[in-house]
PDB file of C-alpha atoms in Angstrom:
ATOM      1  CA  MET R  18      11.486  14.012 -12.811  1.00 62.00           C
ATOM      2  CA  ASN R  19      10.175  11.920 -15.722  1.00 90.00           C
ATOM      3  CA  GLU R  20       6.835  10.116 -15.460  1.00 94.00           C
ATOM      4  CA  ALA R  21       6.814   6.335 -15.281  1.00 96.00           C
ATOM      5  CA  MET R  22       3.058   6.274 -15.833  1.00 96.00           C
ATOM      6  CA  LYS R  23       0.228   8.715 -16.354  1.00 96.00           C
ATOM      7  CA  ILE R  24      -3.491   8.048 -15.987  1.00 96.00           C
ATOM      8  CA  SER R  25      -5.884  10.602 -17.494  1.00 96.00           C
ATOM      9  CA  GLY R  26      -9.689  10.707 -17.378  1.00 96.00           C
ATOM     10  CA  LEU R  27     -10.044   6.981 -16.645  1.00 96.00           C
ATOM     11  CA  LYS R  28     -13.665   5.848 -16.460  1.00 96.00           C
ATOM     12  CA  LYS R  29     -15.114   2.438 -15.657  1.00 96.00           C
ATOM     13  CA  SER R  30     -18.668   1.385 -14.851  1.00 95.00           C
ATOM     14  CA  TYR R  31     -20.349  -1.902 -14.123  1.00 94.00           C
ATOM     15  CA  GLY R  32     -23.806  -1.408 -15.559  1.00 93.00           C
ATOM     16  CA  THR R  33     -25.180   1.730 -13.926  1.00 93.00           C
ATOM     17  CA  HIS R  34     -22.630   1.626 -11.109  1.00 92.00           C
ATOM     18  CA  VAL R  35     -19.802   4.104 -11.756  1.00 93.00           C
ATOM     19  CA  VAL R  36     -16.536   2.891 -10.207  1.00 93.00           C
ATOM     20  CA  LEU R  37     -13.989   5.216 -11.813  1.00 95.00           C
ATOM     21  CA  ASN R  38     -15.149   8.695 -12.710  1.00 93.00           C
ATOM     22  CA  GLY R  39     -12.330  10.501 -14.508  1.00 94.00           C
ATOM     23  CA  LEU R  40      -9.401   9.120 -12.511  1.00 94.00           C
ATOM     24  CA  GLU R  41      -6.179  11.107 -12.954  1.00 95.00           C
ATOM     25  CA  PHE R  42      -2.726  10.776 -11.402  1.00 95.00           C
ATOM     26  CA  CYS R  43       0.883  10.195 -12.373  1.00 95.00           C
ATOM     27  CA  VAL R  44       3.748   8.178 -10.914  1.00 96.00           C
ATOM     28  CA  ARG R  45       7.300   9.481 -11.230  1.00 96.00           C
ATOM     29  CA  GLN R  46      10.207   7.306 -12.247  1.00 95.00           C
ATOM     30  CA  GLY R  47      12.078   5.798  -9.312  1.00 95.00           C
ATOM     31  CA  GLU R  48       9.483   6.532  -6.623  1.00 96.00           C
ATOM     32  CA  ILE R  49       7.333   4.330  -4.412  1.00 96.00           C
ATOM     33  CA  PHE R  50       3.754   5.481  -4.898  1.00 96.00           C
ATOM     34  CA  ALA R  51       0.807   4.208  -2.844  1.00 93.00           C
ATOM     35  CA  LEU R  52      -2.770   4.020  -4.088  1.00 90.00           C
ATOM     36  CA  LEU R  53      -5.158   3.987  -1.133  1.00 86.00           C
ATOM     37  CA  GLY R  54      -8.897   3.683  -0.834  1.00 80.00           C
ATOM     38  CA  VAL R  55     -11.592   2.292   1.434  1.00 76.00           C
ATOM     39  CA  ASN R  56     -13.499  -0.777   0.277  1.00 73.00           C
ATOM     40  CA  GLY R  57     -15.543   0.096  -2.797  1.00 75.00           C
ATOM     41  CA  ALA R  58     -13.521   3.201  -3.678  1.00 79.00           C
ATOM     42  CA  GLY R  59     -12.271   1.641  -6.932  1.00 84.00           C
ATOM     43  CA  LYS R  60      -8.685   0.822  -5.933  1.00 85.00           C
ATOM     44  CA  THR R  61      -8.658  -2.753  -7.237  1.00 83.00           C
ATOM     45  CA  THR R  62     -10.441  -1.780 -10.446  1.00 90.00           C
ATOM     46  CA  SER R  63      -7.914   1.020 -10.986  1.00 91.00           C
ATOM     47  CA  LEU R  64      -4.970  -1.342 -10.603  1.00 90.00           C
ATOM     48  CA  GLU R  65      -6.488  -3.977 -12.880  1.00 91.00           C
ATOM     49  CA  CYS R  66      -7.168  -1.399 -15.602  1.00 94.00           C
ATOM     50  CA  ILE R  67      -3.637  -0.002 -15.387  1.00 94.00           C
ATOM     51  CA  GLU R  68      -2.119  -3.500 -15.390  1.00 92.00           C
ATOM     52  CA  GLY R  69      -4.133  -4.448 -18.463  1.00 92.00           C
ATOM     53  CA  LEU R  70      -6.138  -7.109 -16.637  1.00 91.00           C
ATOM     54  CA  ARG R  71      -9.470  -5.307 -17.039  1.00 94.00           C
ATOM     55  CA  LYS R  72     -10.971  -3.217 -19.848  1.00 95.00           C
ATOM     56  CA  TYR R  73     -11.936   0.370 -19.081  1.00 96.00           C
ATOM     57  CA  ASP R  74     -14.650   2.480 -20.726  1.00 96.00           C
ATOM     58  CA  SER R  75     -12.628   5.591 -21.613  1.00 96.00           C
ATOM     59  CA  GLY R  76      -9.525   7.552 -20.711  1.00 96.00           C
ATOM     60  CA  HIS R  77      -5.815   7.168 -21.308  1.00 96.00           C
ATOM     61  CA  ILE R  78      -3.096   5.102 -19.627  1.00 97.00           C
ATOM     62  CA  THR R  79       0.530   5.792 -20.534  1.00 96.00           C
ATOM     63  CA  ILE R  80       3.220   3.460 -19.183  1.00 96.00           C
ATOM     64  CA  ASN R  81       6.882   4.138 -19.908  1.00 95.00           C
ATOM     65  CA  GLY R  82       8.722   0.852 -19.411  1.00 94.00           C
ATOM     66  CA  ARG R  83       8.264  -2.848 -18.749  1.00 94.00           C
ATOM     67  CA  ILE R  84       5.925  -3.844 -15.925  1.00 94.00           C
ATOM     68  CA  GLY R  85       5.990  -6.646 -13.387  1.00 93.00           C
ATOM     69  CA  ILE R  86       2.939  -7.574 -11.325  1.00 92.00           C
ATOM     70  CA  GLN R  87       2.898  -9.205  -7.903  1.00 87.00           C
ATOM     71  CA  LEU R  88      -0.680 -10.245  -7.176  1.00 74.00           C
ATOM     72  CA  GLN R  89      -2.021 -11.167  -3.747  1.00 68.00           C
ATOM     73  CA  SER R  90      -2.354 -14.764  -4.903  1.00 71.00           C
ATOM     74  CA  ALA R  91      -1.147 -16.788  -7.866  1.00 75.00           C
ATOM     75  CA  SER R  92      -2.746 -19.776  -9.577  1.00 81.00           C
ATOM     76  CA  LEU R  93       0.399 -21.879  -9.506  1.00 91.00           C
ATOM     77  CA  PRO R  94       0.138 -25.686  -9.501  1.00 92.00           C
ATOM     78  CA  GLU R  95       0.236 -27.053  -5.960  1.00 94.00           C
ATOM     79  CA  HIS R  96       3.158 -29.343  -6.668  1.00 95.00           C
ATOM     80  CA  ILE R  97       5.390 -26.971  -8.619  1.00 95.00           C
ATOM     81  CA  LYS R  98       8.682 -26.062  -6.938  1.00 96.00           C
ATOM     82  CA  PRO R  99       9.821 -22.429  -6.646  1.00 95.00           C
ATOM     83  CA  LEU R 100      12.727 -22.717  -9.071  1.00 96.00           C
ATOM     84  CA  GLU R 101      10.518 -24.558 -11.566  1.00 96.00           C
ATOM     85  CA  ALA R 102       8.067 -21.653 -11.418  1.00 95.00           C
ATOM     86  CA  VAL R 103      10.901 -19.136 -11.877  1.00 95.00           C
ATOM     87  CA  ARG R 104      12.266 -21.027 -14.903  1.00 95.00           C
ATOM     88  CA  LEU R 105       8.761 -21.234 -16.389  1.00 94.00           C
ATOM     89  CA  PHE R 106       8.163 -17.485 -16.025  1.00 93.00           C
ATOM     90  CA  ALA R 107      11.634 -16.707 -17.385  1.00 93.00           C
ATOM     91  CA  LYS R 108      10.889 -18.818 -20.443  1.00 93.00           C
ATOM     92  CA  TRP R 109       7.552 -17.068 -20.989  1.00 91.00           C
ATOM     93  CA  ASN R 110       9.266 -13.682 -20.751  1.00 88.00           C
ATOM     94  CA  LYS R 111      12.283 -14.809 -22.808  1.00 90.00           C
ATOM     95  CA  SER R 112      14.588 -13.572 -20.073  1.00 90.00           C
ATOM     96  CA  SER R 113      17.521 -14.933 -18.098  1.00 90.00           C
ATOM     97  CA  ILE R 114      17.290 -15.824 -14.410  1.00 90.00           C
ATOM     98  CA  ASP R 115      18.925 -13.326 -12.058  1.00 88.00           C
ATOM     99  CA  LYS R 116      20.336 -15.485  -9.268  1.00 89.00           C
ATOM    100  CA  THR R 117      21.227 -12.366  -7.279  1.00 87.00           C
ATOM    101  CA  ILE R 118      17.527 -11.461  -6.993  1.00 86.00           C
ATOM    102  CA  LEU R 119      16.604 -15.031  -6.029  1.00 90.00           C
ATOM    103  CA  ASP R 120      19.292 -15.036  -3.360  1.00 88.00           C
ATOM    104  CA  ALA R 121      18.189 -11.634  -2.013  1.00 82.00           C
ATOM    105  CA  LEU R 122      14.599 -12.867  -1.751  1.00 85.00           C
ATOM    106  CA  GLY R 123      15.705 -16.097  -0.048  1.00 87.00           C
ATOM    107  CA  ILE R 124      14.167 -18.363  -2.704  1.00 92.00           C
ATOM    108  CA  TYR R 125      16.942 -20.949  -2.367  1.00 94.00           C
ATOM    109  CA  GLU R 126      16.016 -21.436   1.295  1.00 93.00           C
ATOM    110  CA  PHE R 127      12.796 -23.216   0.287  1.00 95.00           C
ATOM    111  CA  ALA R 128      13.711 -24.274  -3.254  1.00 94.00           C
ATOM    112  CA  GLU R 129      12.970 -27.965  -2.626  1.00 93.00           C
ATOM    113  CA  LYS R 130       9.491 -27.404  -1.228  1.00 96.00           C
ATOM    114  CA  GLN R 131       6.362 -27.674  -3.344  1.00 96.00           C
ATOM    115  CA  TYR R 132       4.110 -24.625  -3.704  1.00 95.00           C
ATOM    116  CA  TYR R 133       1.398 -25.927  -1.388  1.00 94.00           C
ATOM    117  CA  GLN R 134       4.001 -26.431   1.360  1.00 96.00           C
ATOM    118  CA  LEU R 135       5.154 -22.804   1.357  1.00 93.00           C
ATOM    119  CA  SER R 136       4.233 -20.404   4.140  1.00 89.00           C
ATOM    120  CA  THR R 137       2.432 -17.139   3.338  1.00 85.00           C
ATOM    121  CA  GLY R 138       5.687 -15.227   3.579  1.00 83.00           C
ATOM    122  CA  GLN R 139       7.494 -17.652   1.275  1.00 88.00           C
ATOM    123  CA  LYS R 140       4.692 -17.398  -1.285  1.00 90.00           C
ATOM    124  CA  ARG R 141       4.864 -13.594  -1.163  1.00 86.00           C
ATOM    125  CA  ARG R 142       8.615 -13.718  -1.831  1.00 88.00           C
ATOM    126  CA  LEU R 143       8.136 -16.188  -4.679  1.00 92.00           C
ATOM    127  CA  HIS R 144       5.393 -14.028  -6.238  1.00 91.00           C
ATOM    128  CA  LEU R 145       7.757 -11.034  -6.117  1.00 89.00           C
ATOM    129  CA  ALA R 146      10.546 -13.088  -7.698  1.00 91.00           C
ATOM    130  CA  LEU R 147       8.178 -14.077 -10.527  1.00 92.00           C
ATOM    131  CA  ALA R 148       7.186 -10.428 -11.029  1.00 91.00           C
ATOM    132  CA  LEU R 149      10.861  -9.558 -11.419  1.00 91.00           C
ATOM    133  CA  THR R 150      11.735 -12.227 -13.998  1.00 91.00           C
ATOM    134  CA  ARG R 151      11.529  -9.836 -16.958  1.00 87.00           C
ATOM    135  CA  ASP R 152      13.564  -7.142 -15.190  1.00 90.00           C
ATOM    136  CA  PRO R 153      10.634  -4.687 -15.072  1.00 94.00           C
ATOM    137  CA  ASP R 154      11.011  -0.926 -14.801  1.00 95.00           C
ATOM    138  CA  ILE R 155       7.668  -0.592 -12.980  1.00 96.00           C
ATOM    139  CA  ILE R 156       6.483  -3.034 -10.316  1.00 95.00           C
ATOM    140  CA  PHE R 157       2.882  -3.383  -9.102  1.00 94.00           C
ATOM    141  CA  LEU R 158       2.581  -4.671  -5.536  1.00 90.00           C
ATOM    142  CA  ASP R 159      -0.923  -5.515  -4.340  1.00 83.00           C
ATOM    143  CA  GLU R 160      -0.996  -5.885  -0.538  1.00 80.00           C
ATOM    144  CA  PRO R 161       2.535  -7.399  -0.596  1.00 81.00           C
ATOM    145  CA  THR R 162       2.803  -7.997   3.154  1.00 79.00           C
ATOM    146  CA  ALA R 163      -0.765  -9.168   3.866  1.00 74.00           C
ATOM    147  CA  GLY R 164      -0.696 -12.149   6.195  1.00 72.00           C
ATOM    148  CA  LEU R 165       3.002 -11.824   7.061  1.00 74.00           C
ATOM    149  CA  ASP R 166       4.418 -11.755  10.570  1.00 76.00           C
ATOM    150  CA  VAL R 167       6.546  -8.826  11.770  1.00 77.00           C
ATOM    151  CA  GLU R 168       9.828 -10.392  10.640  1.00 79.00           C
ATOM    152  CA  GLY R 169       8.385 -11.195   7.213  1.00 77.00           C
ATOM    153  CA  ARG R 170       7.082  -7.634   6.743  1.00 81.00           C
ATOM    154  CA  LEU R 171      10.402  -6.069   7.718  1.00 84.00           C
ATOM    155  CA  SER R 172      12.270  -8.404   5.368  1.00 82.00           C
ATOM    156  CA  LEU R 173       9.994  -7.571   2.440  1.00 83.00           C
ATOM    157  CA  HIS R 174      10.205  -3.856   3.233  1.00 87.00           C
ATOM    158  CA  ARG R 175      14.011  -4.083   2.958  1.00 88.00           C
ATOM    159  CA  GLN R 176      13.677  -5.775  -0.422  1.00 86.00           C
ATOM    160  CA  ILE R 177      11.221  -3.115  -1.666  1.00 90.00           C
ATOM    161  CA  ARG R 178      13.672  -0.384  -0.645  1.00 92.00           C
ATOM    162  CA  GLN R 179      16.449  -2.236  -2.476  1.00 90.00           C
ATOM    163  CA  LEU R 180      14.318  -2.280  -5.632  1.00 91.00           C
ATOM    164  CA  LYS R 181      13.840   1.482  -5.320  1.00 93.00           C
ATOM    165  CA  ALA R 182      17.601   1.878  -4.866  1.00 93.00           C
ATOM    166  CA  MET R 183      18.021  -0.011  -8.157  1.00 90.00           C
ATOM    167  CA  GLY R 184      15.912   2.670  -9.866  1.00 93.00           C
ATOM    168  CA  LYS R 185      12.678   0.692 -10.028  1.00 94.00           C
ATOM    169  CA  THR R 186       9.321   2.466  -9.889  1.00 97.00           C
ATOM    170  CA  ILE R 187       6.823   0.855  -7.508  1.00 96.00           C
ATOM    171  CA  LEU R 188       3.044   1.278  -7.379  1.00 95.00           C
ATOM    172  CA  LEU R 189       1.890  -0.101  -4.063  1.00 90.00           C
ATOM    173  CA  ALA R 190      -1.632  -0.912  -2.897  1.00 84.00           C
ATOM    174  CA  SER R 191      -1.845  -1.420   0.849  1.00 78.00           C
ATOM    175  CA  HIS R 192      -4.198  -1.133   3.815  1.00 70.00           C
ATOM    176  CA  ASP R 193      -1.273  -0.936   6.249  1.00 72.00           C
ATOM    177  CA  MET R 194      -0.895   2.768   7.041  1.00 73.00           C
ATOM    178  CA  ALA R 195       2.364   2.235   8.935  1.00 74.00           C
ATOM    179  CA  GLU R 196       3.738   0.445   5.871  1.00 82.00           C
ATOM    180  CA  VAL R 197       2.689   3.287   3.583  1.00 83.00           C
ATOM    181  CA  GLU R 198       4.214   5.929   5.858  1.00 81.00           C
ATOM    182  CA  SER R 199       7.469   3.976   6.103  1.00 84.00           C
ATOM    183  CA  LEU R 200       7.939   3.120   2.416  1.00 91.00           C
ATOM    184  CA  CYS R 201       6.220   5.619   0.159  1.00 92.00           C
ATOM    185  CA  ASP R 202       7.432   8.846  -1.407  1.00 94.00           C
ATOM    186  CA  ARG R 203       3.892   9.912  -2.331  1.00 94.00           C
ATOM    187  CA  ILE R 204       0.359   8.638  -1.862  1.00 91.00           C
ATOM    188  CA  ALA R 205      -2.975   9.056  -3.634  1.00 91.00           C
ATOM    189  CA  ILE R 206      -6.348   8.577  -1.962  1.00 88.00           C
ATOM    190  CA  LEU R 207      -9.313   7.364  -3.996  1.00 87.00           C
ATOM    191  CA  SER R 208     -12.777   8.566  -3.117  1.00 84.00           C
ATOM    192  CA  GLU R 209     -15.892   8.051  -5.245  1.00 82.00           C
ATOM    193  CA  GLY R 210     -13.871   7.072  -8.295  1.00 87.00           C
ATOM    194  CA  LYS R 211     -11.570  10.099  -8.260  1.00 89.00           C
ATOM    195  CA  ILE R 212      -8.341  11.139  -6.587  1.00 91.00           C
ATOM    196  CA  ALA R 213      -9.261  13.104  -3.468  1.00 87.00           C
ATOM    197  CA  PHE R 214      -5.641  13.725  -2.509  1.00 88.00           C
ATOM    198  CA  ALA R 215      -2.177  13.184  -4.024  1.00 90.00           C
ATOM    199  CA  GLY R 216       1.070  14.171  -2.342  1.00 90.00           C
ATOM    200  CA  THR R 217       3.479  13.264   0.440  1.00 89.00           C
ATOM    201  CA  VAL R 218       2.504  12.019   3.889  1.00 78.00           C
ATOM    202  CA  GLU R 219       3.541  15.412   5.292  1.00 78.00           C
ATOM    203  CA  GLN R 220       1.304  17.202   2.785  1.00 82.00           C
ATOM    204  CA  LEU R 221      -1.577  14.950   3.800  1.00 78.00           C
ATOM    205  CA  GLY R 222      -1.213  16.108   7.390  1.00 67.00           C
ATOM    206  CA  GLU R 223      -1.120  19.733   6.256  1.00 69.00           C
ATOM    207  CA  THR R 224      -4.224  19.253   4.095  1.00 65.00           C
ATOM    208  CA  VAL R 225      -6.284  17.783   6.912  1.00 59.00           C
ATOM    209  CA  GLY R 226      -4.843  20.142   9.492  1.00 57.00           C
ATOM    210  CA  LYS R 227      -3.219  19.436  12.825  1.00 59.00           C
ATOM    211  CA  GLN R 228      -5.310  16.891  14.658  1.00 67.00           C
ATOM    212  CA  TYR R 229      -4.617  15.830  18.225  1.00 74.00           C
ATOM    213  CA  ASN R 230      -5.980  12.962  20.275  1.00 76.00           C
ATOM    214  CA  ILE R 231      -6.461  13.761  23.956  1.00 85.00           C
ATOM    215  CA  THR R 232      -6.953  10.779  26.251  1.00 88.00           C
ATOM    216  CA  ILE R 233      -8.075  11.552  29.786  1.00 91.00           C
ATOM    217  CA  GLN R 234      -8.170   8.839  32.434  1.00 91.00           C
ATOM    218  CA  THR R 235     -10.158   9.239  35.630  1.00 91.00           C
ATOM    219  CA  GLU R 236     -10.991   6.831  38.418  1.00 87.00           C
ATOM    220  CA  SER R 237     -14.269   6.040  36.654  1.00 86.00           C
ATOM    221  CA  GLY R 238     -12.858   5.367  33.153  1.00 89.00           C
ATOM    222  CA  THR R 239     -11.081   6.703  30.076  1.00 92.00           C
ATOM    223  CA  GLU R 240     -12.318   9.126  27.422  1.00 89.00           C
ATOM    224  CA  THR R 241     -10.644  10.170  24.155  1.00 85.00           C
ATOM    225  CA  TYR R 242     -11.212  13.479  22.371  1.00 85.00           C
ATOM    226  CA  GLU R 243     -10.054  14.834  19.007  1.00 77.00           C
ATOM    227  CA  SER R 244      -9.163  18.466  18.399  1.00 77.00           C
ATOM    228  CA  GLY R 245      -7.305  20.763  16.045  1.00 71.00           C
ATOM    229  CA  ILE R 246      -6.923  23.470  18.695  1.00 76.00           C
ATOM    230  CA  ILE R 247      -5.074  21.693  21.465  1.00 75.00           C
ATOM    231  CA  GLY R 248      -4.773  24.560  23.961  1.00 81.00           C
ATOM    232  CA  GLU R 249      -8.395  25.667  23.972  1.00 85.00           C
ATOM    233  CA  THR R 250      -9.749  22.115  23.942  1.00 86.00           C
ATOM    234  CA  LEU R 251      -7.530  20.952  26.802  1.00 87.00           C
ATOM    235  CA  LEU R 252      -8.404  23.994  28.944  1.00 88.00           C
ATOM    236  CA  SER R 253     -12.112  23.437  28.314  1.00 90.00           C
ATOM    237  CA  LEU R 254     -11.865  19.742  29.190  1.00 91.00           C
ATOM    238  CA  LEU R 255      -9.930  20.376  32.404  1.00 90.00           C
ATOM    239  CA  THR R 256     -12.518  22.959  33.468  1.00 91.00           C
ATOM    240  CA  GLN R 257     -15.338  20.530  32.668  1.00 90.00           C
ATOM    241  CA  TYR R 258     -13.781  17.698  34.680  1.00 91.00           C
ATOM    242  CA  LYS R 259     -13.148  20.024  37.633  1.00 89.00           C
ATOM    243  CA  GLU R 260     -16.744  21.307  37.613  1.00 90.00           C
ATOM    244  CA  ASN R 261     -17.995  17.700  37.555  1.00 89.00           C
ATOM    245  CA  GLY R 262     -15.791  16.854  40.530  1.00 88.00           C
ATOM    246  CA  GLU R 263     -13.869  14.188  38.616  1.00 89.00           C
ATOM    247  CA  SER R 264     -10.257  13.554  39.593  1.00 88.00           C
ATOM    248  CA  ILE R 265      -7.914  13.117  36.593  1.00 90.00           C
ATOM    249  CA  VAL R 266      -5.425  10.251  36.930  1.00 88.00           C
ATOM    250  CA  ASP R 267      -3.586  10.613  33.612  1.00 89.00           C
ATOM    251  CA  ILE R 268      -3.576  12.689  30.398  1.00 89.00           C
ATOM    252  CA  GLN R 269      -2.032  11.646  27.058  1.00 83.00           C
ATOM    253  CA  ILE R 270      -1.795  13.844  23.957  1.00 79.00           C
ATOM    254  CA  ASN R 271      -0.864  12.408  20.553  1.00 69.00           C
ATOM    255  CA  ARG R 272      -0.831  13.725  16.992  1.00 62.00           C
ATOM    256  CA  GLY R 273      -3.449  12.213  14.698  1.00 57.00           C
ATOM    257  CA  THR R 274      -2.290   9.130  12.800  1.00 56.00           C
ATOM    258  CA  LEU R 275      -1.910   8.771   9.045  1.00 58.00           C
ATOM    259  CA  GLU R 276      -4.882   6.427   9.119  1.00 59.00           C
ATOM    260  CA  GLN R 277      -7.092   9.102  10.682  1.00 62.00           C
ATOM    261  CA  HIS R 278      -6.001  11.619   8.039  1.00 62.00           C
ATOM    262  CA  PHE R 279      -6.658   9.052   5.327  1.00 64.00           C
ATOM    263  CA  MET R 280     -10.153   8.265   6.581  1.00 64.00           C
ATOM    264  CA  LYS R 281     -11.094  11.954   6.754  1.00 65.00           C
ATOM    265  CA  ILE R 282     -10.262  12.504   3.094  1.00 66.00           C
ATOM    266  CA  ALA R 283     -11.567   9.130   1.905  1.00 62.00           C
ATOM    267  CA  LYS R 284     -14.929   9.889   3.535  1.00 63.00           C
ATOM    268  CA  GLY R 285     -15.020  13.427   2.187  1.00 60.00           C
ATOM    269  CA  GLU R 286     -14.699  15.035   5.620  1.00 58.00           C
ATOM    270  CA  SER R 287     -11.872  17.330   4.561  1.00 55.00           C
TER     271      SER R 287
END
């Protein structure tokens, strides 16, 4: 599969503070790729450098195609109407307006409102419509569903999948692990300015190893344990509770979540 973008040896420092220390990864054409990182890992700086919004110290960024950027917020005039904003962006980009995209995003539903009157979900949809005005090949989505209710998230997820079906490449930054697991073909985890992991969600689980959460409820309370060896750990716990004379009311066993796997790698525990 051809590469939509490739980042090699990217470095960025603020004074003596190194944020990106030889960042390297690639995004394939037509995939949804998530860039993850805890606060301070360099995720936002990485995106801004790739998007051309921030200068970097050294390294190489190769982008094959037109880009569209949906930021978390936009500095649109309070009293501008959605279709006025779309026409303005289309004029800047010297492109025609795709009414099919506007209809799919539901822009006409709130076309007569002014920007300050829009809900968070409506603003997110408008920002995505503006990012699509130049018919980009690669779309950057920075926390696209932040602040949305369940219905709004599901609606935007459907639209993101439709963009993928149209052959678009999507680089997604998100803190919502369920969103990442549902949407993304591959993920990359930033840690200390470098990529600590890149691959599929399934590969992430394999890298960390099988992790289980064991929740044991007794009459005196509930305790949760984590283990990679479920049989031995459970047998040991049952023996311990029996020796302590504690009566077990309920036991629940669950596989570790994507978020737990992510945190292990992000913190350098794996």
